[in-house]
Amino acid sequence: MNQPDRYVQFLLPEGERKVTYKADTKLKDAGTFSFRSEDHTMGNLLRMQLHSDKATVFAGYRIPHPLEPVMVVKVQTNGTKAPEDAMSHALQDLASEFDHMRSEFERATSDVQR
Amino acid sequence: MVFELTNTDVSSANALRRVMIAEVPTIAIDLVEMENNTTVLNDEFLAHRLGLIPLTSDEATNWKRPFEWSSDHDMIETSFSLDVTCTVDGVMDVTSNDLIPMYPEHRVQPANYNTPEEKPIVICKLRRGQQLKLVARARKGIGKDHAKFIPVATAVFQFKPRIVLSHSAMADMTDDEKQAFVHSDPSKTFKFNPITRMVRLRRDGDWHPDPGAG
């Protein structure tokens, strides 16, 4: 009854923003990103990528309620980068890593076909 | 298919696995228009079964999801017709081979369609006089929406171990101990060479996961 429609899990409703950012009021260089229509697939990936960034002091993700497709990532940096920059670098690194993976996969599968 | 991923993190492998299961688009029957159903199974039961039939989905990349439709040039669905009446005494099977594509040029058909070596999927069984007539429309979707759109039977990943045999330990073992060591592994990863009296990896450094074990 309270459960949102199934399509919301992968389709962003009209007027909703995919990502919202809120700077932390009590901590310095910390902030929370809220992703709509995302789940553990992206959450774990982003969290691990943020950990590999030396400027990150804290990075964690959670899904506040299993019925709602909202994913929250909390980031705290050591001051050399803003949390938004850390997140943007993490996303770019992931994009290039998967691009590379895709080209390697295509190369490997075309070799096998030959 | 088994493929190896190196120099990356567990989260990437898991993300790939999750996407393979839930977010790779497939084509499956989504709407069923019943014309006549005098079988023992009711309409929605049959519609559910029809939805679970796997359809060849190579065209899925060219199709659009129903909510993405924007012009008449967009491909969003194809149709199958089914018209079976049982005229023989005894039980007649309605199978996936009876689903006739109404637009064969779309190249979407049930998996193993009319393949003699494979058994077709049984949809329903009919008795003499029972009839089933319907039109089924297939659309593109993803596993997150409904399990019928899941393209894989399963997708798993496993860490591949790096096995290094200690030569000093081998020198201290007797031949019988080495043989016992080799035999203790049910998947036969190691091999004992009686001429050199050494244990080595069976496939020259390559390890394969257990075919039967979990």
Coordinates of C-alpha atoms in Angstrom, one line a residue:
Chain A
M1 CA 0.0 0.0 0.0
N2 CA 2.8 2.4 0.9
Q3 CA 5.1 0.8 -1.6
P4 CA 6.0 3.0 -4.6
D5 CA 5.3 1.7 -8.1
R6 CA 7.9 -0.7 -9.4
Y7 CA 9.0 1.4 -12.3
V8 CA 10.3 4.1 -9.9
Q9 CA 13.2 1.7 -9.1
F10 CA 14.7 2.5 -12.5
L11 CA 12.7 5.4 -13.9
L12 CA 13.1 8.9 -12.4
P13 CA 9.6 10.5 -12.0
E14 CA 9.0 13.8 -13.7
G15 CA 10.2 16.8 -11.8
E16 CA 12.6 14.8 -9.5
R17 CA 16.3 15.4 -9.5
K18 CA 18.6 12.5 -9.8
V19 CA 21.2 13.8 -7.3
T20 CA 20.9 16.3 -4.5
Y21 CA 23.8 17.5 -2.3
K22 CA 23.6 18.8 1.2
A23 CA 26.7 20.1 3.0
D24 CA 27.1 18.9 6.6
T25 CA 26.4 21.6 9.2
K26 CA 28.5 20.1 12.0
L27 CA 31.5 18.7 10.2
K28 CA 34.0 20.5 8.0
D29 CA 34.5 19.3 4.4
A30 CA 31.7 16.8 4.7
G31 CA 28.5 16.4 2.7
T32 CA 25.7 14.0 1.9
F33 CA 24.6 13.1 -1.7
S34 CA 21.1 11.7 -2.2
F35 CA 20.6 9.6 -5.4
R36 CA 17.1 8.7 -6.6
S37 CA 16.3 5.4 -8.4
E38 CA 19.6 3.9 -7.4
D39 CA 20.5 0.9 -5.3
H40 CA 23.5 -1.1 -4.1
T41 CA 24.8 -1.5 -7.6
M42 CA 25.9 2.1 -7.7
G43 CA 26.3 2.6 -3.9
N44 CA 28.9 0.0 -3.3
L45 CA 30.8 1.0 -6.4
L46 CA 30.9 4.7 -5.5
R47 CA 31.9 4.0 -1.9
M48 CA 34.8 1.8 -2.9
Q49 CA 36.0 4.3 -5.5
L50 CA 35.8 7.1 -2.9
H51 CA 37.9 5.0 -0.6
S52 CA 40.7 4.8 -3.1
D53 CA 40.9 8.6 -3.2
K54 CA 43.6 9.7 -0.8
A55 CA 41.7 12.9 0.0
T56 CA 38.7 11.0 1.5
V57 CA 38.5 10.6 5.2
F58 CA 35.1 9.1 5.4
A59 CA 32.9 7.5 2.7
G60 CA 29.8 5.4 3.3
Y61 CA 26.5 4.6 1.6
R62 CA 23.1 3.5 2.9
I63 CA 19.6 2.8 1.7
P64 CA 17.4 4.5 4.2
H65 CA 14.4 2.2 3.5
P66 CA 14.3 -1.0 1.4
L67 CA 11.0 -0.1 -0.2
E68 CA 12.1 3.3 -1.5
P69 CA 14.8 3.4 -4.2
V70 CA 16.8 6.2 -2.6
M71 CA 20.5 5.8 -1.9
V72 CA 22.5 8.2 0.3
V73 CA 26.3 8.6 0.2
K74 CA 28.1 10.5 2.9
V75 CA 31.6 11.8 2.1
Q76 CA 34.1 13.6 4.3
T77 CA 37.4 14.8 2.8
N78 CA 40.6 16.0 4.5
G79 CA 40.3 19.5 3.1
T80 CA 42.4 19.2 0.0
K81 CA 39.3 18.6 -2.1
A82 CA 35.6 19.6 -1.6
P83 CA 33.3 16.6 -1.2
E84 CA 31.6 17.5 -4.5
D85 CA 34.9 17.3 -6.3
A86 CA 35.8 14.0 -4.6
M87 CA 32.4 12.6 -5.8
S88 CA 32.8 14.0 -9.3
H89 CA 36.4 12.5 -9.6
A90 CA 35.1 9.2 -8.4
L91 CA 32.3 9.2 -11.0
Q92 CA 34.7 10.1 -13.8
D93 CA 37.2 7.4 -12.7
L94 CA 34.5 4.8 -12.7
A95 CA 33.2 5.9 -16.1
S96 CA 36.7 5.6 -17.6
E97 CA 37.3 2.3 -15.9
F98 CA 34.2 0.8 -17.3
D99 CA 34.9 2.2 -20.8
H100 CA 38.3 0.5 -20.6
M101 CA 36.7 -2.7 -19.4
R102 CA 34.2 -2.6 -22.3
S103 CA 36.9 -2.1 -24.9
E104 CA 39.0 -4.9 -23.4
F105 CA 35.9 -7.2 -23.4
E106 CA 35.2 -6.4 -27.0
R107 CA 38.8 -7.1 -27.9
A108 CA 38.8 -10.4 -26.0
T109 CA 35.5 -11.6 -27.5
S110 CA 36.5 -10.7 -31.0
D111 CA 39.7 -12.6 -30.5
V112 CA 37.8 -15.7 -29.4
Q113 CA 35.5 -15.5 -32.4
R114 CA 38.4 -15.5 -34.8
Chain B
M1 CA 30.6 -18.3 -20.4
V2 CA 33.4 -17.7 -17.9
F3 CA 35.5 -14.6 -18.1
E4 CA 38.3 -13.2 -16.0
L5 CA 38.4 -9.7 -14.5
T6 CA 41.8 -8.5 -13.2
N7 CA 43.1 -5.3 -11.5
T8 CA 39.8 -4.3 -10.2
D9 CA 37.7 -4.3 -7.1
V10 CA 35.1 -6.7 -5.7
S11 CA 32.5 -3.9 -6.0
S12 CA 33.0 -3.7 -9.8
A13 CA 32.6 -7.4 -10.2
N14 CA 29.5 -7.3 -8.1
A15 CA 28.1 -4.3 -9.9
L16 CA 28.6 -6.1 -13.2
R17 CA 26.9 -9.2 -11.8
R18 CA 23.9 -7.1 -10.5
V19 CA 23.5 -5.3 -13.8
M20 CA 23.7 -8.6 -15.8
I21 CA 20.8 -9.9 -13.7
A22 CA 18.6 -6.9 -13.3
E23 CA 19.4 -4.2 -15.9
V24 CA 20.2 -5.9 -19.2
P25 CA 17.1 -5.4 -21.4
T26 CA 15.3 -8.4 -22.9
I27 CA 12.1 -9.0 -24.8
A28 CA 9.3 -10.9 -23.3
I29 CA 5.5 -11.2 -23.7
D30 CA 3.9 -8.4 -21.8
L31 CA 0.3 -8.3 -23.0
V32 CA -2.1 -11.1 -23.9
E33 CA -5.4 -10.7 -25.7
M34 CA -7.5 -13.8 -25.1
E35 CA -10.0 -14.7 -27.8
N36 CA -11.0 -18.1 -26.6
N37 CA -9.9 -20.1 -23.6
T38 CA -11.6 -23.4 -22.8
T39 CA -8.6 -25.0 -21.2
V40 CA -8.3 -26.0 -17.5
L41 CA -6.0 -23.0 -16.8
N42 CA -7.5 -19.6 -16.4
D43 CA -6.7 -16.5 -18.4
E44 CA -4.2 -14.8 -16.1
F45 CA -2.5 -18.1 -15.3
L46 CA -1.8 -18.6 -19.0
A47 CA -0.8 -15.0 -19.5
H48 CA 1.7 -15.4 -16.6
R49 CA 3.2 -18.6 -18.2
L50 CA 3.4 -16.9 -21.6
G51 CA 5.3 -14.0 -20.1
L52 CA 7.9 -16.4 -18.7
I53 CA 8.7 -17.9 -22.1
P54 CA 12.2 -16.8 -23.2
L55 CA 12.3 -14.9 -26.5
T56 CA 15.3 -14.3 -28.7
S57 CA 16.3 -10.8 -27.7
D58 CA 19.1 -9.8 -29.9
E59 CA 16.8 -7.0 -31.3
A60 CA 16.4 -5.6 -27.8
T61 CA 19.2 -3.0 -28.3
N62 CA 17.3 -1.6 -31.3
W63 CA 14.0 -1.5 -29.6
K64 CA 12.7 1.2 -27.2
R65 CA 10.9 0.7 -23.9
P66 CA 7.2 1.4 -24.1
F67 CA 7.5 4.6 -22.1
E68 CA 10.3 5.8 -24.4
W69 CA 8.1 5.7 -27.5
S70 CA 8.3 9.1 -29.3
S71 CA 7.6 8.5 -33.0
D72 CA 6.2 5.9 -35.4
H73 CA 9.7 4.8 -36.3
D74 CA 10.4 3.5 -32.8
M75 CA 10.2 -0.3 -32.3
I76 CA 8.4 -1.2 -29.1
E77 CA 6.6 -4.4 -29.7
T78 CA 5.9 -7.5 -31.8
S79 CA 3.0 -10.0 -31.7
F80 CA 2.6 -13.7 -31.6
S81 CA -0.6 -15.6 -32.4
L82 CA -1.6 -18.9 -30.8
D83 CA -4.6 -20.9 -32.1
V84 CA -4.8 -24.5 -31.0
T85 CA -7.7 -26.8 -30.8
C86 CA -7.5 -30.4 -29.6
T87 CA -9.1 -32.8 -32.1
V88 CA -7.5 -36.1 -30.9
D89 CA -8.6 -38.3 -28.1
G90 CA -6.1 -38.0 -25.4
V91 CA -3.9 -35.2 -24.1
M92 CA -2.4 -32.6 -26.5
D93 CA 0.4 -30.2 -25.5
V94 CA 0.3 -26.6 -26.4
T95 CA 4.0 -25.6 -26.6
S96 CA 6.1 -22.6 -27.4
N97 CA 6.4 -24.0 -30.9
D98 CA 2.7 -23.1 -31.4
L99 CA 3.4 -19.4 -30.8
I100 CA 3.5 -18.1 -34.4
P101 CA 5.3 -14.7 -34.9
M102 CA 2.9 -12.4 -36.7
Y103 CA 5.9 -10.3 -37.9
P104 CA 8.8 -12.7 -38.7
E105 CA 10.9 -9.8 -40.0
H106 CA 11.2 -8.6 -36.4
R107 CA 13.4 -11.7 -35.7
V108 CA 11.8 -12.3 -32.3
Q109 CA 10.8 -15.8 -31.6
P110 CA 10.6 -18.2 -28.6
A111 CA 14.0 -19.7 -27.7
N112 CA 14.7 -23.0 -29.4
Y113 CA 11.8 -22.4 -31.8
N114 CA 11.1 -25.5 -33.8
T115 CA 14.4 -27.0 -32.9
P116 CA 14.0 -30.7 -33.1
E117 CA 16.9 -31.5 -30.7
E118 CA 15.4 -29.4 -27.9
K119 CA 12.1 -30.0 -26.2
P120 CA 9.8 -27.0 -26.5
I121 CA 8.2 -25.3 -23.5
V122 CA 4.8 -26.7 -22.6
I123 CA 2.3 -23.9 -22.0
C124 CA -0.8 -25.9 -21.4
K125 CA -2.4 -29.3 -22.0
L126 CA -5.7 -29.8 -23.9
R127 CA -8.3 -32.5 -23.9
R128 CA -10.5 -33.2 -26.9
G129 CA -12.7 -30.2 -27.7
Q130 CA -10.7 -27.7 -25.7
Q131 CA -9.4 -24.6 -27.5
L132 CA -6.9 -21.9 -26.9
K133 CA -6.8 -18.8 -29.1
L134 CA -4.9 -15.6 -28.3
V135 CA -2.7 -12.8 -29.4
A136 CA 0.4 -12.1 -27.3
R137 CA 2.4 -8.9 -27.5
A138 CA 6.0 -8.8 -26.5
R139 CA 7.8 -5.8 -25.3
K140 CA 11.3 -4.7 -24.0
G141 CA 11.9 -4.6 -20.3
I142 CA 14.5 -5.2 -17.6
G143 CA 14.9 -7.7 -14.7
K144 CA 14.2 -5.0 -12.1
D145 CA 10.7 -4.6 -13.5
H146 CA 9.7 -8.3 -13.7
A147 CA 11.7 -11.5 -13.4
K148 CA 10.6 -12.6 -16.8
F149 CA 13.0 -10.0 -18.3
I150 CA 16.0 -11.5 -16.5
P151 CA 18.3 -12.6 -19.4
V152 CA 20.6 -14.9 -17.4
A153 CA 19.9 -18.2 -15.6
T154 CA 22.4 -17.1 -13.1
A155 CA 25.5 -14.9 -12.9
V156 CA 28.1 -15.5 -10.2
F157 CA 31.7 -14.4 -9.6
Q158 CA 34.4 -16.0 -7.7
F159 CA 38.0 -15.2 -6.7
K160 CA 40.5 -17.1 -8.7
P161 CA 43.3 -18.3 -6.4
R162 CA 47.0 -18.1 -7.1
I163 CA 48.5 -21.4 -6.2
V164 CA 52.2 -21.6 -5.5
L165 CA 53.7 -24.9 -4.5
S166 CA 56.5 -24.9 -1.9
H167 CA 59.4 -26.9 -3.3
S168 CA 61.1 -27.0 0.1
A169 CA 58.0 -28.6 1.6
M170 CA 57.8 -31.0 -1.3
A171 CA 61.4 -32.1 -0.7
D172 CA 60.5 -33.1 2.9
M173 CA 57.5 -35.2 1.8
T174 CA 57.7 -38.9 0.9
D175 CA 56.2 -40.1 -2.4
D176 CA 53.3 -41.6 -0.6
E177 CA 52.6 -38.3 1.1
K178 CA 52.7 -36.5 -2.2
Q179 CA 50.3 -39.0 -3.7
A180 CA 47.9 -38.7 -0.8
F181 CA 48.1 -34.9 -1.2
V182 CA 47.2 -35.1 -4.9
H183 CA 44.4 -37.6 -4.3
S184 CA 42.9 -35.5 -1.5
D185 CA 41.6 -33.0 -4.0
P186 CA 38.3 -34.1 -5.6
S187 CA 38.7 -31.6 -8.5
K188 CA 42.1 -33.0 -9.4
T189 CA 44.0 -29.6 -9.3
F190 CA 47.4 -31.3 -8.8
K191 CA 49.2 -34.1 -10.6
F192 CA 52.1 -36.2 -9.3
N193 CA 54.8 -37.0 -11.7
P194 CA 56.5 -40.3 -10.6
I195 CA 59.6 -39.7 -12.8
T196 CA 60.6 -36.4 -11.3
R197 CA 58.7 -37.2 -8.0
M198 CA 57.2 -33.7 -8.0
V199 CA 53.7 -32.4 -7.6
R200 CA 52.6 -29.8 -10.1
L201 CA 49.4 -28.0 -11.1
R202 CA 47.4 -30.2 -13.4
R203 CA 46.8 -27.5 -16.1
D204 CA 50.1 -25.7 -15.9
G205 CA 49.2 -22.9 -13.6
D206 CA 45.5 -22.6 -14.6
W207 CA 42.8 -23.1 -12.0
H208 CA 39.2 -24.0 -12.9
P209 CA 36.3 -23.8 -10.5
D210 CA 34.7 -27.0 -9.3
P211 CA 32.2 -28.1 -11.9
G212 CA 29.8 -29.7 -9.5
A213 CA 30.5 -28.1 -6.1
G214 CA 28.6 -25.0 -5.0

